[in-house]
mmCIF file of C-alpha atoms and ligand atoms in Angstrom:
data_model
loop_
_atom_site.group_PDB
_atom_site.id
_atom_site.type_symbol
_atom_site.label_atom_id
_atom_site.label_comp_id
_atom_site.label_asym_id
_atom_site.label_seq_id
_atom_site.Cartn_x
_atom_site.Cartn_y
_atom_site.Cartn_z
ATOM 1 C CA MET A 16 0.000 0.000 0.000
ATOM 2 C CA GLN A 17 1.246 3.478 -0.838
ATOM 3 C CA PRO A 18 2.074 5.684 2.137
ATOM 4 C CA THR A 19 -0.488 8.431 1.704
ATOM 5 C CA GLY A 20 -0.907 8.800 5.483
ATOM 6 C CA GLU A 21 -3.402 7.053 7.704
ATOM 7 C CA ALA A 22 -5.764 4.656 5.959
ATOM 8 C CA HIS A 23 -9.309 5.620 4.928
ATOM 9 C CA LEU A 24 -12.540 3.606 4.841
ATOM 10 C CA GLY A 25 -11.846 2.485 1.241
ATOM 11 C CA ASN A 26 -8.413 1.138 2.169
ATOM 12 C CA TYR A 27 -9.930 -0.581 5.164
ATOM 13 C CA LEU A 28 -12.861 -2.276 3.424
ATOM 14 C CA GLY A 29 -11.028 -2.950 0.165
ATOM 15 C CA ALA A 30 -7.730 -4.090 1.662
ATOM 16 C CA LEU A 31 -6.775 -3.977 5.346
ATOM 17 C CA HIS A 32 -9.839 -5.754 6.701
ATOM 18 C CA ARG A 33 -9.166 -8.676 4.365
ATOM 19 C CA TRP A 34 -5.452 -8.673 4.972
ATOM 20 C CA VAL A 35 -5.988 -9.243 8.686
ATOM 21 C CA GLU A 36 -7.912 -12.432 7.811
ATOM 22 C CA LEU A 37 -5.388 -13.537 5.178
ATOM 23 C CA GLN A 38 -2.506 -13.435 7.641
ATOM 24 C CA GLU A 39 -4.237 -16.260 9.557
ATOM 25 C CA ARG A 40 -4.130 -18.534 6.504
ATOM 26 C CA PHE A 41 -0.964 -17.580 4.598
ATOM 27 C CA ASP A 42 2.618 -16.473 5.135
ATOM 28 C CA CYS A 43 2.179 -12.827 4.213
ATOM 29 C CA LEU A 44 4.373 -9.821 3.526
ATOM 30 C CA TRP A 45 2.806 -6.355 3.861
ATOM 31 C CA CYS A 46 4.871 -3.636 2.281
ATOM 32 C CA ILE A 47 4.612 0.141 2.566
ATOM 33 C CA VAL A 48 5.653 1.156 -0.930
ATOM 34 C CA ASP A 49 7.515 4.436 -0.552
ATOM 35 C CA ASP A 50 9.551 3.828 -3.728
ATOM 36 C CA HIS A 51 6.245 3.842 -5.588
ATOM 37 C CA ALA A 52 5.036 6.933 -3.741
ATOM 38 C CA ILE A 53 7.786 9.136 -5.174
ATOM 39 C CA THR A 54 6.198 8.848 -8.630
ATOM 40 C CA ALA A 55 3.291 10.928 -7.293
ATOM 41 C CA GLY A 56 5.587 13.873 -6.548
ATOM 42 C CA GLY A 57 4.865 15.663 -3.290
ATOM 43 C CA ASP A 58 7.162 17.124 -0.658
ATOM 44 C CA PRO A 59 9.873 14.605 0.354
ATOM 45 C CA ARG A 60 9.815 16.071 3.863
ATOM 46 C CA ASP A 61 6.286 14.693 4.324
ATOM 47 C CA LEU A 62 7.054 11.147 3.198
ATOM 48 C CA PRO A 63 8.679 9.735 6.376
ATOM 49 C CA LYS A 64 5.671 10.772 8.493
ATOM 50 C CA LYS A 65 3.274 9.262 5.980
ATOM 51 C CA VAL A 66 5.172 5.966 6.155
ATOM 52 C CA VAL A 67 4.945 5.946 9.956
ATOM 53 C CA ASP A 68 1.235 6.880 9.843
ATOM 54 C CA LEU A 69 0.476 3.989 7.524
ATOM 55 C CA ALA A 70 2.507 1.630 9.728
ATOM 56 C CA VAL A 71 0.352 2.777 12.668
ATOM 57 C CA SER A 72 -2.801 1.999 10.648
ATOM 58 C CA PHE A 73 -1.436 -1.438 9.674
ATOM 59 C CA LEU A 74 -0.718 -2.335 13.284
ATOM 60 C CA ALA A 75 -3.854 -0.762 14.740
ATOM 61 C CA VAL A 76 -6.206 -2.721 12.452
ATOM 62 C CA GLY A 77 -4.513 -5.940 13.495
ATOM 63 C CA LEU A 78 -1.732 -6.779 11.068
ATOM 64 C CA ASP A 79 0.502 -8.707 13.380
ATOM 65 C CA PRO A 80 4.310 -8.703 13.057
ATOM 66 C CA GLU A 81 4.338 -12.105 14.785
ATOM 67 C CA LYS A 82 2.217 -13.578 11.994
ATOM 68 C CA SER A 83 3.409 -11.687 8.920
ATOM 69 C CA ILE A 84 6.261 -9.506 7.726
ATOM 70 C CA LEU A 85 5.591 -5.742 7.835
ATOM 71 C CA PHE A 86 8.211 -3.578 6.174
ATOM 72 C CA VAL A 87 9.052 -0.517 4.113
ATOM 73 C CA GLN A 88 9.948 -1.043 0.445
ATOM 74 C CA SER A 89 12.952 1.297 0.370
ATOM 75 C CA ASP A 90 14.552 -0.699 3.213
ATOM 76 C CA VAL A 91 14.937 -3.636 0.829
ATOM 77 C CA SER A 92 16.840 -2.300 -2.169
ATOM 78 C CA GLU A 93 16.394 -5.609 -4.004
ATOM 79 C CA HIS A 94 12.939 -4.330 -5.059
ATOM 80 C CA THR A 95 14.392 -1.634 -7.285
ATOM 81 C CA GLU A 96 17.222 -3.882 -8.420
ATOM 82 C CA LEU A 97 14.829 -6.600 -9.580
ATOM 83 C CA ALA A 98 12.622 -3.986 -11.258
ATOM 84 C CA TRP A 99 15.616 -2.882 -13.333
ATOM 85 C CA LEU A 100 16.341 -6.459 -14.356
ATOM 86 C CA PHE A 101 12.679 -7.004 -15.272
ATOM 87 C CA ASN A 102 12.936 -4.015 -17.608
ATOM 88 C CA ALA A 103 14.960 -6.347 -19.808
ATOM 89 C CA VAL A 104 11.986 -8.646 -20.416
ATOM 90 C CA THR A 105 9.078 -6.173 -20.287
ATOM 91 C CA PRO A 106 7.686 -4.996 -23.636
ATOM 92 C CA MET A 107 7.221 -1.246 -23.839
ATOM 93 C CA GLY A 108 3.856 -1.759 -25.578
ATOM 94 C CA ASP A 109 2.509 -3.698 -22.588
ATOM 95 C CA LEU A 110 3.310 -0.797 -20.268
ATOM 96 C CA GLU A 111 1.810 1.772 -22.620
ATOM 97 C CA ARG A 112 -1.422 -0.230 -22.692
ATOM 98 C CA MET A 113 -1.952 -0.067 -18.918
ATOM 99 C CA THR A 114 -5.151 1.826 -18.099
ATOM 100 C CA GLN A 115 -3.667 3.465 -15.006
ATOM 101 C CA TYR A 116 -0.688 4.678 -17.026
ATOM 102 C CA LYS A 117 -2.956 6.183 -19.654
ATOM 103 C CA ASP A 118 -5.034 7.911 -16.949
ATOM 104 C CA LYS A 119 -2.042 9.234 -15.031
ATOM 105 C CA ALA A 120 -0.045 10.250 -18.118
ATOM 106 C CA GLN A 121 -2.749 12.748 -19.051
ATOM 107 C CA ARG A 122 -1.912 14.755 -15.929
ATOM 108 C CA PHE A 123 1.674 15.430 -17.049
ATOM 109 C CA GLU A 124 3.038 17.610 -19.778
ATOM 110 C CA SER A 125 6.210 15.511 -19.774
ATOM 111 C CA VAL A 126 5.488 12.038 -18.383
ATOM 112 C CA PRO A 127 8.162 10.742 -15.957
ATOM 113 C CA VAL A 128 9.420 7.257 -16.891
ATOM 114 C CA GLY A 129 8.530 6.151 -13.362
ATOM 115 C CA ILE A 130 4.837 6.493 -14.187
ATOM 116 C CA LEU A 131 5.275 4.139 -17.140
ATOM 117 C CA ASN A 132 7.516 1.746 -15.211
ATOM 118 C CA TYR A 133 5.377 1.634 -12.093
ATOM 119 C CA PRO A 134 3.927 -1.842 -12.858
ATOM 120 C CA VAL A 135 7.446 -3.245 -13.395
ATOM 121 C CA LEU A 136 8.370 -2.262 -9.843
ATOM 122 C CA GLN A 137 5.071 -3.746 -8.726
ATOM 123 C CA ALA A 138 5.983 -7.017 -10.469
ATOM 124 C CA ALA A 139 9.303 -6.935 -8.631
ATOM 125 C CA ASP A 140 7.532 -6.319 -5.282
ATOM 126 C CA ILE A 141 5.531 -9.491 -5.828
ATOM 127 C CA LEU A 142 8.009 -11.797 -7.550
ATOM 128 C CA LEU A 143 10.923 -10.904 -5.274
ATOM 129 C CA TYR A 144 9.165 -13.076 -2.695
ATOM 130 C CA ARG A 145 7.992 -15.574 -5.306
ATOM 131 C CA ALA A 146 4.485 -14.945 -4.035
ATOM 132 C CA ASP A 147 1.751 -17.384 -5.050
ATOM 133 C CA ALA A 148 -1.058 -14.901 -4.560
ATOM 134 C CA VAL A 149 -1.681 -11.188 -4.120
ATOM 135 C CA PRO A 150 -4.774 -9.534 -2.646
ATOM 136 C CA VAL A 151 -5.589 -6.715 -5.026
ATOM 137 C CA GLY A 152 -8.501 -4.477 -5.868
ATOM 138 C CA GLU A 153 -10.243 -4.809 -9.213
ATOM 139 C CA ASP A 154 -8.245 -1.755 -10.405
ATOM 140 C CA GLN A 155 -4.988 -3.688 -10.004
ATOM 141 C CA ARG A 156 -6.019 -6.781 -11.942
ATOM 142 C CA GLN A 157 -4.352 -5.541 -15.118
ATOM 143 C CA HIS A 158 -1.068 -4.886 -13.325
ATOM 144 C CA LEU A 159 -1.154 -8.355 -11.831
ATOM 145 C CA GLU A 160 -1.717 -9.856 -15.278
ATOM 146 C CA LEU A 161 1.404 -7.979 -16.393
ATOM 147 C CA THR A 162 3.293 -9.412 -13.406
ATOM 148 C CA ARG A 163 2.310 -12.889 -14.585
ATOM 149 C CA GLU A 164 3.463 -12.011 -18.094
ATOM 150 C CA ILE A 165 6.818 -10.756 -16.774
ATOM 151 C CA ALA A 166 7.228 -13.998 -14.773
ATOM 152 C CA ARG A 167 6.468 -16.036 -17.922
ATOM 153 C CA LYS A 168 8.870 -14.037 -20.093
ATOM 154 C CA TRP A 169 11.644 -14.171 -17.512
ATOM 155 C CA ASN A 170 11.151 -17.927 -17.000
ATOM 156 C CA ALA A 171 11.216 -18.472 -20.779
ATOM 157 C CA GLY A 172 14.497 -16.571 -21.092
ATOM 158 C CA TYR A 173 16.342 -17.699 -17.993
ATOM 159 C CA GLY A 174 14.727 -20.939 -16.816
ATOM 160 C CA ASP A 175 11.685 -21.703 -14.731
ATOM 161 C CA PHE A 176 11.869 -19.907 -11.404
ATOM 162 C CA PHE A 177 9.044 -17.450 -10.745
ATOM 163 C CA PRO A 178 5.491 -18.601 -10.006
ATOM 164 C CA GLU A 179 2.620 -16.859 -11.804
ATOM 165 C CA PRO A 180 0.835 -15.241 -8.880
ATOM 166 C CA GLU A 181 -2.937 -15.434 -8.594
ATOM 167 C CA ALA A 182 -5.107 -12.422 -7.754
ATOM 168 C CA ILE A 183 -7.156 -12.658 -4.588
ATOM 169 C CA ILE A 184 -9.961 -10.233 -5.437
ATOM 170 C CA GLY A 185 -12.196 -9.211 -2.550
ATOM 171 C CA ASP A 186 -15.958 -8.996 -2.795
ATOM 172 C CA GLU A 187 -16.203 -5.441 -1.442
ATOM 173 C CA GLY A 188 -15.568 -3.909 -4.848
ATOM 174 C CA ARG A 189 -14.930 -0.214 -5.123
ATOM 175 C CA ILE A 190 -15.899 1.876 -2.106
ATOM 176 C CA LEU A 191 -17.287 5.216 -3.229
ATOM 177 C CA GLY A 192 -16.102 8.437 -1.639
ATOM 178 C CA LEU A 193 -18.294 10.930 0.198
ATOM 179 C CA ASP A 194 -19.148 12.556 -3.137
ATOM 180 C CA GLY A 195 -21.039 9.314 -3.894
ATOM 181 C CA ASN A 196 -19.536 9.395 -7.357
ATOM 182 C CA ALA A 197 -15.830 8.536 -7.533
ATOM 183 C CA LYS A 198 -13.746 5.879 -5.769
ATOM 184 C CA MET A 199 -12.827 6.927 -2.231
ATOM 185 C CA SER A 200 -9.289 8.230 -2.604
ATOM 186 C CA LYS A 201 -6.973 10.636 -0.757
ATOM 187 C CA SER A 202 -6.209 12.480 -3.973
ATOM 188 C CA LEU A 203 -9.913 13.307 -4.449
ATOM 189 C CA GLY A 204 -10.442 14.556 -0.889
ATOM 190 C CA ASN A 205 -13.556 12.372 -0.490
ATOM 191 C CA THR A 206 -12.313 10.145 2.334
ATOM 192 C CA VAL A 207 -12.963 9.443 5.989
ATOM 193 C CA ASP A 208 -9.802 8.367 7.815
ATOM 194 C CA ILE A 209 -10.300 5.273 9.931
ATOM 195 C CA MET A 210 -8.304 6.677 12.846
ATOM 196 C CA ALA A 211 -10.035 10.081 12.846
ATOM 197 C CA GLU A 212 -11.379 11.444 16.140
ATOM 198 C CA PRO A 213 -15.211 11.382 16.538
ATOM 199 C CA ASP A 214 -15.649 15.091 15.728
ATOM 200 C CA GLU A 215 -13.488 14.754 12.610
ATOM 201 C CA VAL A 216 -15.517 11.732 11.494
ATOM 202 C CA TRP A 217 -18.698 13.762 11.842
ATOM 203 C CA ALA A 218 -17.164 16.772 10.076
ATOM 204 C CA ARG A 219 -16.447 14.482 7.105
ATOM 205 C CA VAL A 220 -19.634 12.364 7.132
ATOM 206 C CA ARG A 221 -21.879 15.414 7.285
ATOM 207 C CA THR A 222 -20.574 16.440 3.841
ATOM 208 C CA ALA A 223 -21.598 13.099 2.270
ATOM 209 C CA VAL A 224 -23.808 13.308 -0.791
ATOM 210 C CA THR A 225 -27.163 11.535 -0.387
ATOM 211 C CA ASP A 226 -29.976 10.626 -2.790
ATOM 212 C CA PRO A 227 -30.113 13.763 -5.024
ATOM 213 C CA GLN A 228 -33.886 13.403 -5.467
ATOM 214 C CA ARG A 229 -34.464 13.836 -1.744
ATOM 215 C CA LEU A 230 -34.412 17.605 -1.333
ATOM 216 C CA ARG A 231 -36.605 17.946 1.778
ATOM 217 C CA LYS A 232 -36.998 15.745 4.805
ATOM 218 C CA SER A 233 -40.594 15.120 3.739
ATOM 219 C CA ASP A 234 -39.448 13.607 0.386
ATOM 220 C CA PRO A 235 -39.250 9.810 0.536
ATOM 221 C CA GLY A 236 -35.642 8.657 -0.026
ATOM 222 C CA ARG A 237 -34.194 5.739 -1.975
ATOM 223 C CA PRO A 238 -31.668 4.024 0.292
ATOM 224 C CA GLU A 239 -30.612 1.618 -2.462
ATOM 225 C CA LEU A 240 -29.271 4.629 -4.407
ATOM 226 C CA CYS A 241 -27.782 6.479 -1.444
ATOM 227 C CA ASN A 242 -24.075 6.184 -0.678
ATOM 228 C CA VAL A 243 -24.668 6.991 2.996
ATOM 229 C CA HIS A 244 -26.865 3.931 3.138
ATOM 230 C CA SER A 245 -24.236 1.740 1.482
ATOM 231 C CA LEU A 246 -21.743 2.911 4.121
ATOM 232 C CA HIS A 247 -24.302 2.012 6.806
ATOM 233 C CA ARG A 248 -24.287 -1.517 5.427
ATOM 234 C CA HIS A 249 -20.569 -1.736 6.150
ATOM 235 C CA PHE A 250 -20.504 -0.124 9.566
ATOM 236 C CA SER A 251 -23.946 -0.279 11.222
ATOM 237 C CA SER A 252 -25.603 -3.348 12.749
ATOM 238 C CA PRO A 253 -28.185 -5.162 10.546
ATOM 239 C CA ASP A 254 -31.169 -3.837 12.534
ATOM 240 C CA VAL A 255 -29.880 -0.262 12.286
ATOM 241 C CA VAL A 256 -29.358 -0.732 8.531
ATOM 242 C CA GLU A 257 -32.943 -1.914 8.186
ATOM 243 C CA ASP A 258 -34.272 0.838 10.440
ATOM 244 C CA VAL A 259 -32.510 3.697 8.592
ATOM 245 C CA ALA A 260 -33.736 2.312 5.247
ATOM 246 C CA HIS A 261 -37.298 2.134 6.533
ATOM 247 C CA GLN A 262 -37.170 5.644 8.011
ATOM 248 C CA CYS A 263 -35.646 6.993 4.789
ATOM 249 C CA ARG A 264 -38.212 5.406 2.457
ATOM 250 C CA GLY A 265 -41.069 6.645 4.641
ATOM 251 C CA ALA A 266 -39.570 10.157 4.997
ATOM 252 C CA LEU A 267 -39.670 9.620 8.756
ATOM 253 C CA ARG A 268 -36.092 10.678 9.355
ATOM 254 C CA GLY A 269 -33.950 13.245 7.560
ATOM 255 C CA CYS A 270 -30.529 12.751 5.985
ATOM 256 C CA VAL A 271 -28.693 14.696 8.715
ATOM 257 C CA GLU A 272 -29.954 12.329 11.398
ATOM 258 C CA CYS A 273 -29.132 9.333 9.215
ATOM 259 C CA LYS A 274 -25.580 10.671 8.798
ATOM 260 C CA HIS A 275 -25.284 11.167 12.578
ATOM 261 C CA ILE A 276 -26.113 7.494 13.056
ATOM 262 C CA LEU A 277 -23.563 6.511 10.389
ATOM 263 C CA SER A 278 -20.903 8.726 11.959
ATOM 264 C CA ASP A 279 -21.524 7.065 15.349
ATOM 265 C CA SER A 280 -21.306 3.597 13.781
ATOM 266 C CA ILE A 281 -17.970 4.443 12.141
ATOM 267 C CA VAL A 282 -16.629 5.875 15.400
ATOM 268 C CA THR A 283 -17.738 2.759 17.323
ATOM 269 C CA THR A 284 -16.316 0.350 14.725
ATOM 270 C CA PHE A 285 -12.891 1.925 14.881
ATOM 271 C CA ALA A 286 -12.789 2.848 18.589
ATOM 272 C CA PRO A 287 -10.549 -0.080 19.660
ATOM 273 C CA MET A 288 -8.230 0.546 16.697
ATOM 274 C CA ARG A 289 -8.078 4.276 17.456
ATOM 275 C CA GLU A 290 -7.024 3.418 20.989
ATOM 276 C CA ARG A 291 -4.322 1.045 19.748
ATOM 277 C CA ALA A 292 -3.125 3.702 17.299
ATOM 278 C CA ALA A 293 -2.796 6.246 20.122
ATOM 279 C CA GLU A 294 -0.751 3.767 22.165
ATOM 280 C CA LEU A 295 1.484 3.044 19.182
ATOM 281 C CA ARG A 296 2.050 6.709 18.354
ATOM 282 C CA ALA A 297 3.290 7.162 21.918
ATOM 283 C CA GLN A 298 5.938 4.477 21.296
ATOM 284 C CA PRO A 299 7.645 5.408 18.019
ATOM 285 C CA GLU A 300 10.627 3.199 18.884
ATOM 286 C CA ARG A 301 8.305 0.176 18.873
ATOM 287 C CA ILE A 302 7.112 0.967 15.352
ATOM 288 C CA ARG A 303 10.691 1.480 14.231
ATOM 289 C CA ASP A 304 11.731 -1.889 15.727
ATOM 290 C CA ILE A 305 8.827 -3.695 14.046
ATOM 291 C CA LEU A 306 9.649 -2.195 10.639
ATOM 292 C CA ASP A 307 13.394 -2.824 11.105
ATOM 293 C CA ASP A 308 12.725 -6.420 12.014
ATOM 294 C CA GLY A 309 10.330 -6.799 9.073
ATOM 295 C CA ALA A 310 12.946 -5.429 6.669
ATOM 296 C CA THR A 311 15.556 -7.834 8.041
ATOM 297 C CA ARG A 312 13.233 -10.795 7.473
ATOM 298 C CA ALA A 313 12.179 -9.582 4.025
ATOM 299 C CA ARG A 314 15.821 -9.059 3.010
ATOM 300 C CA VAL A 315 16.655 -12.708 3.753
ATOM 301 C CA LEU A 316 13.985 -13.834 1.272
ATOM 302 C CA ALA A 317 14.873 -11.122 -1.229
ATOM 303 C CA ARG A 318 18.533 -12.059 -1.234
ATOM 304 C CA GLU A 319 17.755 -15.724 -1.881
ATOM 305 C CA THR A 320 15.756 -14.729 -4.954
ATOM 306 C CA MET A 321 18.330 -12.238 -6.187
ATOM 307 C CA ALA A 322 21.186 -14.761 -5.896
ATOM 308 C CA VAL A 323 19.351 -17.006 -8.385
ATOM 309 C CA VAL A 324 18.265 -14.112 -10.611
ATOM 310 C CA ARG A 325 21.769 -12.639 -10.839
ATOM 311 C CA GLN A 326 23.330 -15.986 -11.573
ATOM 312 C CA ARG A 327 20.755 -16.888 -14.250
ATOM 313 C CA MET A 328 21.085 -13.473 -15.913
ATOM 314 C CA GLY A 329 24.881 -13.734 -16.014
ATOM 315 C CA LEU A 330 25.473 -11.056 -13.397
ATOM 316 C CA ASP A 331 28.071 -13.134 -11.555
ATOM 317 C CA TRP A 332 31.246 -12.000 -13.317
ATOM 318 C CA ARG A 333 33.500 -13.661 -10.718
ATOM 319 C CA LYS A 334 32.838 -16.923 -12.515
ATOM 320 C CA GLY A 335 34.291 -15.383 -15.691
ATOM 321 C CA TRP A 336 37.817 -16.804 -15.483
ATOM 322 C CA LYS A 337 36.680 -20.256 -14.466
ATOM 323 C CA ARG A 338 35.232 -20.987 -17.892
HETATM 324 P P1 LIG B 10 -4.056 2.911 -2.615
HETATM 325 O O1 LIG B 10 -4.265 3.784 -1.424
HETATM 326 O O2 LIG B 10 -4.774 3.377 -3.841
HETATM 327 O O3 LIG B 10 -2.610 2.543 -2.835
HETATM 328 O O4 LIG B 10 -4.799 1.534 -2.276
HETATM 329 C C1 LIG B 10 -4.339 0.648 -1.311
HETATM 330 C C2 LIG B 10 -5.282 -0.542 -1.233
HETATM 331 O O5 LIG B 10 -6.571 -0.103 -0.815
HETATM 332 C C3 LIG B 10 -5.472 -1.280 -2.568
HETATM 333 O O6 LIG B 10 -5.576 -2.680 -2.302
HETATM 334 C C4 LIG B 10 -6.763 -0.727 -3.084
HETATM 335 O O7 LIG B 10 -7.428 -1.644 -3.936
HETATM 336 C C5 LIG B 10 -7.544 -0.465 -1.793
HETATM 337 N N1 LIG B 10 -8.428 0.686 -1.964
HETATM 338 C C6 LIG B 10 -8.081 2.002 -1.998
HETATM 339 N N2 LIG B 10 -9.156 2.776 -2.187
HETATM 340 C C7 LIG B 10 -10.215 1.929 -2.278
HETATM 341 C C8 LIG B 10 -11.609 2.122 -2.487
HETATM 342 N N3 LIG B 10 -12.144 3.324 -2.613
HETATM 343 N N4 LIG B 10 -12.395 1.020 -2.534
HETATM 344 C C9 LIG B 10 -11.878 -0.215 -2.387
HETATM 345 N N5 LIG B 10 -10.578 -0.472 -2.187
HETATM 346 C C10 LIG B 10 -9.752 0.581 -2.143
#
């Protein structure tokens, strides 16, 4: 996950919530991808704090360093090294076809190569650990298909070594932002942070767009078309979900009250995690130790892979005079 600060509801429902379950069933690595983040620009002075904030979110939601490996991408330089080597087998045309590249490229007058190469680094993030499976959102399916293609091409050129990782696609789909229109995303400013204090949660939820046809409290609403209602389904208990739908359809309760109930449900859902986050923030040395330890464990695996990759690609010149 990119370090864009503390996680939001979309990250939680689309990723973190599932990851916590996956760590019970698989040997997992969870990586904060700061090398990827630099392609988005931004002030470098902000990046270290964003990494720590995301690490706090990871730990607070229940990713457990005893069960999986939690680390920061730039601590394991093998990621960027493998990405460079994968450049040798990645067709330019494949990268140019990526939907995310085409979307992002439009925002630049002169497109940085990093925006084009982003999926190659992503392939390296995955294949460095010879991962069998990757939990990704629907939007990342194309990049994962490219990762499989890179694995196939590399294996064809240098001998079978990398598995073709499967996508583990969640059933939550795309969580809409408070505008009720676009995907919830930091860059669109339509998020609610999971670790936000109760008054901040309310300040955000109160701006949520509801059924546009319901202009007055006396107009009957259509919960099935209202994004506030779909958020209720994720965070409120089943009887509350039913009750707010009933009250909305019958114009018995207004949108502001409905949002208050949603805000309370979000606050209650994340209360234990907010507490854990506060404890963690008070112990920065603990977070540092966890990430240091994670990087050490990740490096062991990364180095095993790179020893084979370097040897197969002829990057072991010391053998040169033995021939
Ligand atoms: P990002 O913050 O875009 O790097 O996303 C990190 C993870 O959160 C990825 O697995 C995304 O698929 C997931 N994610 C981010 N935003 C959303 C959203 N609005 N709905 C569902 N999943 C999301």
